[in-house]
CSV table of C-alpha atoms in Angstrom, one decimal:
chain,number,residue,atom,x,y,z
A,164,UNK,CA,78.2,105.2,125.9
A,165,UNK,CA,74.9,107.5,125.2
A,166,UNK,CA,75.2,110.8,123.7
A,167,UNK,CA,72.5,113.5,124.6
A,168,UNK,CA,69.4,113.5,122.7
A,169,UNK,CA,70.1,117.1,121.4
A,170,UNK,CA,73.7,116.6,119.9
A,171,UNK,CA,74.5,116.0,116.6
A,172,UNK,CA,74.9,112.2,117.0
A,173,UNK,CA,72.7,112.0,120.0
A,174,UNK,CA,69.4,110.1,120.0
A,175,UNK,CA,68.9,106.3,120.4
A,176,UNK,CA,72.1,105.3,117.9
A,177,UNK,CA,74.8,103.7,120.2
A,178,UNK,CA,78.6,105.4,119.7
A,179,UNK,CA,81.7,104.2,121.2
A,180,UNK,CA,84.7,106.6,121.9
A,181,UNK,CA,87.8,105.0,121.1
A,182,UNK,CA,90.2,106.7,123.6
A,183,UNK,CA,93.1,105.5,126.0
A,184,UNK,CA,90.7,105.0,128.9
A,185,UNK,CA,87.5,103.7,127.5
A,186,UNK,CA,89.2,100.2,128.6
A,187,UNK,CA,89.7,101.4,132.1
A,188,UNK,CA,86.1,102.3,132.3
A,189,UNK,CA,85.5,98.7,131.2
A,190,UNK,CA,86.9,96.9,134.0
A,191,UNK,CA,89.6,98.1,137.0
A,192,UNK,CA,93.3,97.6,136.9
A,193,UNK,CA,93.0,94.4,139.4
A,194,UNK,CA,90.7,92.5,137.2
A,195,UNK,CA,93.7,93.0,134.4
A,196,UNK,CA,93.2,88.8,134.1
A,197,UNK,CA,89.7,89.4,132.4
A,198,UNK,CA,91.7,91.7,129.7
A,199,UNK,CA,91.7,89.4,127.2
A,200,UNK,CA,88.0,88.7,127.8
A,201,UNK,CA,87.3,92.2,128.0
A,202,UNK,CA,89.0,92.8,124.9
A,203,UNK,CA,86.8,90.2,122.9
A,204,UNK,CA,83.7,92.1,124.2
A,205,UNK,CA,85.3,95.3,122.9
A,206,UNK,CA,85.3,94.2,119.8
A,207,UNK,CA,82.2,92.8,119.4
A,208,UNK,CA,80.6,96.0,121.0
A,209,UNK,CA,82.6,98.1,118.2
A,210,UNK,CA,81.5,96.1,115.3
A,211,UNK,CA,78.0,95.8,116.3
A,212,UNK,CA,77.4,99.6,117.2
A,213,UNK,CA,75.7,101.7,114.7
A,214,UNK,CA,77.7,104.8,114.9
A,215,UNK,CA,81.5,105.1,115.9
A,216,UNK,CA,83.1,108.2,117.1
A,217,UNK,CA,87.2,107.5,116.5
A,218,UNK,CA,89.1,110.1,118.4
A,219,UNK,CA,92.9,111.1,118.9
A,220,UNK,CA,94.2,113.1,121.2
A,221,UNK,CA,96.4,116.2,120.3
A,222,UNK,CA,99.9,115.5,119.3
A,223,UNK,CA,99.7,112.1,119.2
A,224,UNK,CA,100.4,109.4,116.6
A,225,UNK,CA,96.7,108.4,115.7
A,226,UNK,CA,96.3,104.7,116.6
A,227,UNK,CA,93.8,104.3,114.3
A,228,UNK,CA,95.0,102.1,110.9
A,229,UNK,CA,93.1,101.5,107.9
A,230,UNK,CA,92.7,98.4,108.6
A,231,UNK,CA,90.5,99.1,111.7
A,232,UNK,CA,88.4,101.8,109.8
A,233,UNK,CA,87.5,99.2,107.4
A,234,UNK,CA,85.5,97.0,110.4
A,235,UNK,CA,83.0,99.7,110.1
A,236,UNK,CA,80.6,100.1,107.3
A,237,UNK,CA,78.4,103.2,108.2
A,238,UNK,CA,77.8,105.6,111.2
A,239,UNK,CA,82.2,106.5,111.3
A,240,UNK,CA,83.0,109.8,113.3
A,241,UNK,CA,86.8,110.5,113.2
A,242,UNK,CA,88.4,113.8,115.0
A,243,UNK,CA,91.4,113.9,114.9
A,244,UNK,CA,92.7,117.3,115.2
A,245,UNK,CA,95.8,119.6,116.3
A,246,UNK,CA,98.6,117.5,114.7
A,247,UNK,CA,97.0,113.7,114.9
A,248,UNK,CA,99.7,112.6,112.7
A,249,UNK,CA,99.0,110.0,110.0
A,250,UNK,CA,95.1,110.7,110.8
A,251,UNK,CA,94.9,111.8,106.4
A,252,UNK,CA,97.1,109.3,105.2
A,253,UNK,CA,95.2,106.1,107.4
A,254,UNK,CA,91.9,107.7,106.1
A,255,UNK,CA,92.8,108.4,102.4
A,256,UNK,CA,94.1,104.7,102.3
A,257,UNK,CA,91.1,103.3,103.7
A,258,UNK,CA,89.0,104.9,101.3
A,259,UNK,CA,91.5,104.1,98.1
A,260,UNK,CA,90.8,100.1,99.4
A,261,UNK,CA,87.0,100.5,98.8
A,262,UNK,CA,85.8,102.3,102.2
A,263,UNK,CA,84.6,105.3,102.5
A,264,UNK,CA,80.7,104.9,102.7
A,265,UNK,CA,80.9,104.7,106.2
A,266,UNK,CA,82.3,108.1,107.3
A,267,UNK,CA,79.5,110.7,108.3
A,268,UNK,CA,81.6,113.2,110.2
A,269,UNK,CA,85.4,114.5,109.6
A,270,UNK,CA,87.0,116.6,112.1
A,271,UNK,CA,90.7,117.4,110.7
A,272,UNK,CA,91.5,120.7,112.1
A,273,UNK,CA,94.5,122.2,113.2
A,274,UNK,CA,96.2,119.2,111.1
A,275,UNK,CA,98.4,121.1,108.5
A,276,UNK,CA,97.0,119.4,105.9
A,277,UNK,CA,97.4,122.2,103.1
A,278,UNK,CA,100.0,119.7,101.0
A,279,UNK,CA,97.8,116.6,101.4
A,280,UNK,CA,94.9,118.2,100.0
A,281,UNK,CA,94.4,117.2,97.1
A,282,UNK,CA,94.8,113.7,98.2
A,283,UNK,CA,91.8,114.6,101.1
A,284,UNK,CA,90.2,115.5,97.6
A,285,UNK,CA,90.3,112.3,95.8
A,286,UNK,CA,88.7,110.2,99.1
A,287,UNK,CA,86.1,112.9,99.7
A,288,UNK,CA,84.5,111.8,96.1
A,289,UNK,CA,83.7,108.8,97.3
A,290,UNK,CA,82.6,109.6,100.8
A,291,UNK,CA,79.2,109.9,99.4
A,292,UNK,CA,77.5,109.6,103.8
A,293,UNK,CA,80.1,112.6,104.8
A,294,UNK,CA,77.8,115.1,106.6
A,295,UNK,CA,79.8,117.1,108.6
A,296,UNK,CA,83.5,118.2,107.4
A,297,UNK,CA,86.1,120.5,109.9
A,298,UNK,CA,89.1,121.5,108.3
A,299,UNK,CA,90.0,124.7,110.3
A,300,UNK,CA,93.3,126.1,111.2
A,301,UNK,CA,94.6,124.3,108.2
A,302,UNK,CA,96.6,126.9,106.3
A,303,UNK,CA,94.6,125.9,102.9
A,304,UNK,CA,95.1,129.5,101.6
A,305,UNK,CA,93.0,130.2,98.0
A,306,UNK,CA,94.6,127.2,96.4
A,307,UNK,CA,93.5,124.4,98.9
A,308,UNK,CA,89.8,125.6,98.4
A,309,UNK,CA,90.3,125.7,94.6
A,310,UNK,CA,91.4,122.2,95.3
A,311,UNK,CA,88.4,121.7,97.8
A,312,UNK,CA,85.6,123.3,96.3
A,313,UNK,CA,84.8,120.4,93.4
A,314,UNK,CA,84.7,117.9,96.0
A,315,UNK,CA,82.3,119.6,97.9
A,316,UNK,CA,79.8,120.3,95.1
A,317,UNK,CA,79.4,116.4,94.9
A,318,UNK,CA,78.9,115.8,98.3
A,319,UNK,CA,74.7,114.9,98.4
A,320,UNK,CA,74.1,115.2,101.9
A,321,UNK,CA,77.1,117.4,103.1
A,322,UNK,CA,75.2,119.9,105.8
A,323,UNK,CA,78.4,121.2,107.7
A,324,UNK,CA,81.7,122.9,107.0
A,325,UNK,CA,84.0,124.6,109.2
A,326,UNK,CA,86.8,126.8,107.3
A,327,UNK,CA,88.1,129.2,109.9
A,328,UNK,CA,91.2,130.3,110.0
A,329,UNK,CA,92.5,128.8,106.5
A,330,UNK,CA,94.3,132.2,105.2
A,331,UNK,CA,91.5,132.3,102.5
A,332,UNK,CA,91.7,135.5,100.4
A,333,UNK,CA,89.1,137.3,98.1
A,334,UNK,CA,90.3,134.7,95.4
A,335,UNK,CA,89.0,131.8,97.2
A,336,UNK,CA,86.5,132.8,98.6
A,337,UNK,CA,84.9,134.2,95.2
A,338,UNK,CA,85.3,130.7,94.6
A,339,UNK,CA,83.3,129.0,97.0
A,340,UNK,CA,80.8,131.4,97.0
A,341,UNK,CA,79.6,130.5,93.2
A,342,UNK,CA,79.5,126.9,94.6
A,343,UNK,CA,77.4,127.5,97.5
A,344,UNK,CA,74.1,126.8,95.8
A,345,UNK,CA,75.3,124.1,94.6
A,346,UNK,CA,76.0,122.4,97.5
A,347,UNK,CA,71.9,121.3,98.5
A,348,UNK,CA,72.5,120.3,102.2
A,349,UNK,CA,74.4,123.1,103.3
A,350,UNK,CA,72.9,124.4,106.8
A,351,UNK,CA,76.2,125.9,108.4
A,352,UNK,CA,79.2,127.2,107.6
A,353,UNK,CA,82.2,128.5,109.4
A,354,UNK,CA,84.4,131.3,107.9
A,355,UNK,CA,85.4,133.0,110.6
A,356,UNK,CA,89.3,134.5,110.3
A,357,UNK,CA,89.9,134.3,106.6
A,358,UNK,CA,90.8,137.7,104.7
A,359,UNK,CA,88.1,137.7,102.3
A,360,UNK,CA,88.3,141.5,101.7
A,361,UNK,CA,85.2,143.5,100.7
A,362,UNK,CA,85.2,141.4,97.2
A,363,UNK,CA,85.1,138.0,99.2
A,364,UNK,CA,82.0,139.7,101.4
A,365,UNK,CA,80.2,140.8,98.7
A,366,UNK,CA,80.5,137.5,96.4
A,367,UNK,CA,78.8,135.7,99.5
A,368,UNK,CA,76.5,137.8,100.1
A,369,UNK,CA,75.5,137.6,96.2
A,370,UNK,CA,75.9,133.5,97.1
A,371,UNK,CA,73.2,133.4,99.6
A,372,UNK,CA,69.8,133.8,98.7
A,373,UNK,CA,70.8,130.8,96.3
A,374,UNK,CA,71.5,128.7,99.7
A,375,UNK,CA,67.9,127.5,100.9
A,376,UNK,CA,68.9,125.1,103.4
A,377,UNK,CA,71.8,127.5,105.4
A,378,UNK,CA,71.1,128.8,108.5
C-alpha cells in the first residue's frame, strides 16, 4: 500500500497496514482456498517491506505479540491508541528481548498508561530510531513527565512529541522546559490542554530560543 508523497512516511518506502481487512483486500471471500497461499505471501511481503505501520483498532485487545514485532528490524510504526490493551506491555517486552532499533513512530494515546510509565521509560532508552512519540490523553500528570523527561533527552533523532491533555501542571512543565534544548531534533510539540499556569508559560517561553530545530 503507498502512502502520499507528502506524509510523514510517504515517499517511495513501501508500508503495510496490519488491520482486520488488509486480508480481504488481498483476495475475495470465495477464493478462501488460496488463504493459506495468500497468507505465505503476506508474510513474505511484511518481512521484506522497509517500513511497517502496526495498527489496532480502539478498544480492542491488540493482536500484535512480541514475537511478531521482533520479524521487523527497522522502519516499525505502531498506533495503538484509545485503550489498545496490552499494546505497552507487547512493546516493552519486545524491546527488554533485544528489539527496539526498529521502532520510528509511537502512537500510544488515550492508553492510560500513567502507571506503566516508567516501564515505557526503560524501552524508550533503547529505542535509539524513535522519531515520532504520541502519548496524549494519558493522565501522566507532573510525575509521569518527571518520569519521561530523561528518556527523552537521550533520544538522538526524536523530532515529534504530542503531550496534550496529560493534566501537566507548572511543576512539570518547568521541567521539560529546561530539557527542551536538549532534545536536538525537536521540530514539533503538542501541549495543548495541560494547566501549565503563567509559571509553566513563562518557563517555555525562556526554553525556546534554546530550541533551533522547533517549529
Amino acid at each position: 500500500e503507498r502512502i502520499p508523497a507528502d506524509g510523514p512516511w510517504g515517499g517511495s518506502a513501501g508500508i503495510i497496514d496490519v488491520d482486520s481487512d488488509l486480508l480481504v483486500r488481498l483476495w475475495p471471500a470465495e477464493r478462501v482456498l488460496m488463504g493459506m497461499r495468500a497468507c505465505r505471501v503476506l508474510r513474505q511481503v511484511l518481512i521484506g517491506t522497509k517500513r511497517v505501520l502496526l495498527r489496532s483498532r480502539p478498544g480492542e485487545c491488540g493482536q500484535a505479540t512480541e514475537e511478531c514485532l521482533m520479524r521487523f528490524r527497522r522502519g516499525v510504526c505502531i498506533i495503538a491508541h484509545s485503550y489498545s490493551a496490552n499494546i505497552l506491555k507487547t512493546v516493552v517486552g519486545a524491546v527488554g528481548k533485544g528489539w527496539g532499533n526498529g521502532l520510528e513512530h509511537l502512537d500510544l494515546r488515550s492508553n492510560n498508561i500513567a502507571e506503566g510509565i516508567e516501564e515505557l521509560v526503560k524501552a524508550l532508552a533503547v529505542c535509539t530510531r524513535l522519531q515520532v512519540l504520541n502519548l496524549e490523553h494519558n493522565c501522566l500528570g507532573d510525575d509521569g513527565i518527571y518520569s519521561l523527561v530523561p528518556a527523552l533527552m537521550h533520544s538522538p533523532v526524536l523530532s515529534t512529541i504530542f503531550l496534550s491533555d496529560n493534566n501537566v501542571g507548572k511543576g512539570g512543565m518547568t521541567r521539560l522546559a529546561a530539557a527542551l534544548p536538549q532534545i536536538c531534533s525537536l521540530s514539533v510539540l503538542e501541549l495543548g490542554g495541560n494547566c501549565i499556569e503563567d509559571e509553566g508559560c513563562r518557563s517555555l517561553a525562556a526554553a525556546l530560543p534554546g530550541c533551533s530545530c522547533l517549529m
